[in-house]
């Protein structure tokens, strides 16, 4: 799957960055943490940006990502090493370092976006590092990628993908009876039947992946 290859490539790129950015003694710490997110493109982007930027030029491994605030598709994260913590604002496209924990969050647009009238209000809400919720791998899934077969929005699913919508009944193509009815059979027995089904699907017009098709258990 294309998506998998892209993720693997990104992991390799980050490993290379870690090689340069972190001292030998702490490299395993950095690599272990990276492995936890090897299927999560959102987290990989964050980790990659961390090692590219290397805030304050400190050569420290990233060991924790916490979620401080979330609104719509925007996350306010806290990126932590064993010694320092950095505020990081991230959406689908990009991320931005916006200061250190000890100094508090002061960017006025960020504060008001998350509904805080001023810096103190934010500080009251986030008093302790211990209360920060850790980011869970894959919680911020890329909605433009089919969660099952991995195609991008607007493209056809891999035939057999359980997320594909049936063009005849609007149900789940891998579950409804339309495929049998179309071919006038009880079950799909061989390659030839599959090919015939594919032909009929194409004549009817297959329904490409769109984020609305995400199974509801993945929705927010
Ligand atoms: Zn699919
Ligand atoms: Zn159907």
Short mmCIF file of N, CA, C and O in Angstrom, two decimals, residues 112-174:
data_model
loop_
_atom_site.label_atom_id
_atom_site.label_comp_id
_atom_site.label_asym_id
_atom_site.label_seq_id
_atom_site.Cartn_x
_atom_site.Cartn_y
_atom_site.Cartn_z
N UNK A 112 -6.78 33.30 22.55
CA UNK A 112 -8.18 33.61 22.27
C UNK A 112 -8.81 32.52 21.41
O UNK A 112 -9.99 32.22 21.56
N UNK A 113 -8.04 31.90 20.53
CA UNK A 113 -8.58 30.81 19.72
C UNK A 113 -9.11 29.69 20.61
O UNK A 113 -10.16 29.11 20.35
N UNK A 114 -8.39 29.40 21.69
CA UNK A 114 -8.83 28.33 22.58
C UNK A 114 -9.72 28.83 23.72
O UNK A 114 -10.01 28.10 24.67
N UNK A 115 -10.11 30.10 23.62
CA UNK A 115 -11.10 30.62 24.56
C UNK A 115 -10.55 31.13 25.88
O UNK A 115 -11.26 31.15 26.89
N UNK A 116 -9.28 31.53 25.91
CA UNK A 116 -8.71 32.09 27.13
C UNK A 116 -8.54 33.59 26.98
O UNK A 116 -7.89 34.04 26.04
N UNK A 117 -9.13 34.36 27.92
CA UNK A 117 -9.04 35.82 27.81
C UNK A 117 -7.61 36.33 27.98
O UNK A 117 -7.25 37.36 27.43
N UNK A 118 -6.82 35.65 28.77
CA UNK A 118 -5.44 36.09 28.97
C UNK A 118 -4.56 34.92 29.44
O UNK A 118 -5.05 33.83 29.73
N UNK A 119 -3.29 35.21 29.51
CA UNK A 119 -2.28 34.20 29.84
C UNK A 119 -2.54 33.51 31.18
O UNK A 119 -2.37 32.30 31.31
N UNK A 120 -2.99 34.28 32.17
CA UNK A 120 -3.21 33.71 33.51
C UNK A 120 -4.32 32.66 33.50
O UNK A 120 -4.24 31.66 34.22
N UNK A 121 -5.36 32.92 32.71
CA UNK A 121 -6.47 31.97 32.63
C UNK A 121 -5.97 30.63 32.10
O UNK A 121 -6.35 29.55 32.59
N UNK A 122 -5.11 30.70 31.12
CA UNK A 122 -4.54 29.47 30.56
C UNK A 122 -3.67 28.78 31.62
O UNK A 122 -3.74 27.56 31.81
N UNK A 123 -2.87 29.56 32.30
CA UNK A 123 -1.96 29.00 33.31
C UNK A 123 -2.74 28.33 34.44
O UNK A 123 -2.33 27.29 34.95
N UNK A 124 -3.87 28.92 34.81
CA UNK A 124 -4.71 28.30 35.86
C UNK A 124 -5.23 26.95 35.41
O UNK A 124 -5.26 25.99 36.18
N UNK A 125 -5.66 26.89 34.16
CA UNK A 125 -6.21 25.64 33.62
C UNK A 125 -5.12 24.57 33.50
O UNK A 125 -5.37 23.38 33.66
N UNK A 126 -3.92 25.00 33.19
CA UNK A 126 -2.83 24.05 32.98
C UNK A 126 -1.73 24.31 34.00
O UNK A 126 -0.67 24.85 33.68
N UNK A 127 -2.01 23.95 35.25
CA UNK A 127 -1.05 24.26 36.31
C UNK A 127 0.07 23.24 36.39
O UNK A 127 1.20 23.57 36.67
N UNK A 128 -0.30 21.99 36.16
CA UNK A 128 0.67 20.95 36.44
C UNK A 128 0.95 20.10 35.21
O UNK A 128 0.04 19.75 34.45
N UNK A 129 2.19 19.77 35.04
CA UNK A 129 2.58 18.88 33.94
C UNK A 129 1.97 17.50 34.10
O UNK A 129 1.70 16.81 33.13
N UNK A 130 1.73 17.12 35.36
CA UNK A 130 1.21 15.77 35.61
C UNK A 130 -0.20 15.57 35.06
O UNK A 130 -0.61 14.45 34.80
N UNK A 131 -0.93 16.68 34.91
CA UNK A 131 -2.30 16.57 34.44
C UNK A 131 -2.41 16.54 32.92
O UNK A 131 -3.51 16.43 32.39
N UNK A 132 -1.30 16.69 32.23
CA UNK A 132 -1.35 16.72 30.77
C UNK A 132 -1.69 15.34 30.23
O UNK A 132 -1.10 14.35 30.64
N UNK A 133 -2.62 15.31 29.31
CA UNK A 133 -3.02 14.03 28.72
C UNK A 133 -2.06 13.67 27.59
O UNK A 133 -1.80 14.47 26.71
N UNK A 134 -1.58 12.45 27.62
CA UNK A 134 -0.64 12.03 26.58
C UNK A 134 -1.38 11.76 25.26
O UNK A 134 -2.48 11.23 25.26
N UNK A 135 -0.75 12.17 24.17
CA UNK A 135 -1.32 11.91 22.85
C UNK A 135 -1.27 10.41 22.57
O UNK A 135 -0.25 9.75 22.82
N UNK A 136 -2.39 9.87 22.08
CA UNK A 136 -2.45 8.44 21.78
C UNK A 136 -2.18 8.21 20.30
O UNK A 136 -2.77 8.92 19.46
N UNK A 137 -1.34 7.27 19.97
CA UNK A 137 -1.02 7.01 18.57
C UNK A 137 -2.30 6.82 17.78
O UNK A 137 -3.22 6.13 18.22
N UNK A 138 -2.36 7.45 16.64
CA UNK A 138 -3.47 7.33 15.68
C UNK A 138 -4.76 8.02 16.13
O UNK A 138 -5.79 7.88 15.48
N UNK A 139 -4.74 8.78 17.20
CA UNK A 139 -5.98 9.46 17.59
C UNK A 139 -6.32 10.55 16.58
O UNK A 139 -7.48 10.87 16.37
N UNK A 140 -5.32 11.15 16.00
CA UNK A 140 -5.57 12.15 14.99
C UNK A 140 -5.33 11.52 13.63
O UNK A 140 -4.32 11.72 13.00
N UNK A 141 -6.29 10.70 13.22
CA UNK A 141 -6.10 9.99 11.96
C UNK A 141 -6.34 10.92 10.80
O UNK A 141 -7.13 11.85 10.88
N UNK A 142 -5.69 10.65 9.74
CA UNK A 142 -5.84 11.46 8.54
C UNK A 142 -7.15 11.10 7.86
O UNK A 142 -7.30 10.02 7.31
N UNK A 143 -8.09 12.02 7.92
CA UNK A 143 -9.42 11.71 7.42
C UNK A 143 -9.49 11.65 5.90
O UNK A 143 -10.49 11.24 5.33
N UNK A 144 -8.44 12.07 5.26
CA UNK A 144 -8.44 12.02 3.81
C UNK A 144 -7.87 10.71 3.29
O UNK A 144 -7.62 10.55 2.11
N UNK A 145 -7.64 9.77 4.19
CA UNK A 145 -7.15 8.46 3.78
C UNK A 145 -8.12 7.40 4.29
O UNK A 145 -8.52 7.42 5.45
N UNK A 146 -8.54 6.50 3.39
CA UNK A 146 -9.46 5.45 3.82
C UNK A 146 -8.82 4.65 4.95
O UNK A 146 -7.71 4.15 4.80
N UNK A 147 -9.51 4.54 6.09
CA UNK A 147 -8.91 3.88 7.24
C UNK A 147 -8.67 2.39 7.01
O UNK A 147 -7.93 1.75 7.76
N UNK A 148 -9.32 1.85 5.98
CA UNK A 148 -9.15 0.42 5.78
C UNK A 148 -8.17 0.08 4.66
O UNK A 148 -7.21 -0.66 4.86
N UNK A 149 -8.39 0.62 3.46
CA UNK A 149 -7.50 0.23 2.35
C UNK A 149 -6.43 1.27 2.06
O UNK A 149 -5.51 1.01 1.29
N UNK A 150 -6.55 2.45 2.64
CA UNK A 150 -5.45 3.41 2.56
C UNK A 150 -5.44 4.31 1.33
O UNK A 150 -4.49 5.06 1.13
N UNK A 151 -6.49 4.29 0.50
CA UNK A 151 -6.49 5.21 -0.65
C UNK A 151 -6.86 6.62 -0.18
O UNK A 151 -7.45 6.79 0.88
N UNK A 152 -6.49 7.59 -0.98
CA UNK A 152 -6.81 8.97 -0.62
C UNK A 152 -8.20 9.35 -1.12
O UNK A 152 -8.72 8.73 -2.05
N UNK A 153 -8.76 10.38 -0.54
CA UNK A 153 -10.08 10.88 -0.94
C UNK A 153 -10.15 11.06 -2.45
O UNK A 153 -9.21 11.55 -3.06
N UNK A 154 -11.29 10.66 -3.03
CA UNK A 154 -11.48 10.86 -4.47
C UNK A 154 -11.01 9.67 -5.29
O UNK A 154 -11.30 9.59 -6.48
N UNK A 155 -10.29 8.74 -4.68
CA UNK A 155 -9.83 7.56 -5.41
C UNK A 155 -10.67 6.34 -5.07
O UNK A 155 -11.32 6.29 -4.02
N UNK A 156 -10.64 5.37 -5.98
CA UNK A 156 -11.41 4.15 -5.76
C UNK A 156 -10.72 3.29 -4.70
O UNK A 156 -9.50 3.18 -4.67
N UNK A 157 -11.55 2.67 -3.87
CA UNK A 157 -11.02 1.74 -2.87
C UNK A 157 -10.43 0.52 -3.57
O UNK A 157 -10.76 0.21 -4.71
N UNK A 158 -9.57 -0.19 -2.87
CA UNK A 158 -9.18 -1.52 -3.30
C UNK A 158 -10.43 -2.37 -3.28
O UNK A 158 -11.18 -2.32 -2.29
N UNK A 159 -10.70 -3.11 -4.35
CA UNK A 159 -11.93 -3.89 -4.40
C UNK A 159 -11.97 -4.85 -3.21
O UNK A 159 -11.00 -5.56 -2.95
N UNK A 160 -13.10 -4.84 -2.51
CA UNK A 160 -13.21 -5.68 -1.31
C UNK A 160 -13.06 -4.88 -0.03
O UNK A 160 -13.31 -5.40 1.06
N UNK A 161 -12.65 -3.63 -0.16
CA UNK A 161 -12.50 -2.78 1.04
C UNK A 161 -13.86 -2.63 1.73
O UNK A 161 -14.84 -2.28 1.09
N UNK A 162 -13.95 -2.88 3.03
CA UNK A 162 -15.23 -2.82 3.74
C UNK A 162 -15.82 -1.41 3.84
O UNK A 162 -16.98 -1.27 4.22
N UNK A 163 -15.03 -0.39 3.51
CA UNK A 163 -15.56 0.97 3.60
C UNK A 163 -16.29 1.38 2.31
O UNK A 163 -17.08 2.31 2.29
N UNK A 164 -16.04 0.64 1.22
CA UNK A 164 -16.64 1.03 -0.07
C UNK A 164 -18.17 0.96 -0.02
O UNK A 164 -18.76 0.00 0.47
N UNK A 165 -18.79 2.01 -0.55
CA UNK A 165 -20.25 2.11 -0.57
C UNK A 165 -20.77 1.48 -1.86
O UNK A 165 -20.24 1.70 -2.95
N UNK A 166 -21.84 0.68 -1.72
CA UNK A 166 -22.43 0.01 -2.88
C UNK A 166 -23.19 1.02 -3.75
O UNK A 166 -24.03 1.76 -3.23
N UNK A 167 -22.90 1.07 -5.05
CA UNK A 167 -23.58 2.04 -5.91
C UNK A 167 -25.03 1.64 -6.21
O UNK A 167 -25.81 2.46 -6.69
N UNK A 168 -25.40 0.41 -5.95
CA UNK A 168 -26.77 -0.02 -6.21
C UNK A 168 -27.70 0.27 -5.03
O UNK A 168 -28.78 0.79 -5.20
N UNK A 169 -27.27 -0.05 -3.82
CA UNK A 169 -28.19 0.09 -2.68
C UNK A 169 -27.72 1.14 -1.68
O UNK A 169 -28.46 1.48 -0.76
N UNK A 170 -26.51 1.63 -1.81
CA UNK A 170 -26.01 2.63 -0.85
C UNK A 170 -25.52 2.02 0.45
O UNK A 170 -25.15 2.73 1.37
N UNK A 171 -25.54 0.70 0.52
CA UNK A 171 -25.05 0.02 1.72
C UNK A 171 -23.55 -0.25 1.64
O UNK A 171 -22.82 0.38 0.88
N UNK A 172 -23.15 -1.23 2.44
CA UNK A 172 -21.73 -1.59 2.49
C UNK A 172 -21.47 -2.65 1.42
O UNK A 172 -21.99 -3.76 1.51
N UNK A 173 -20.70 -2.30 0.42
CA UNK A 173 -20.54 -3.18 -0.75
C UNK A 173 -20.06 -4.58 -0.39
O UNK A 173 -20.43 -5.57 -1.03
N UNK A 174 -19.24 -4.69 0.62
CA UNK A 174 -18.71 -6.02 0.96
C UNK A 174 -19.72 -6.84 1.78
O UNK A 174 -19.48 -8.00 2.07
#
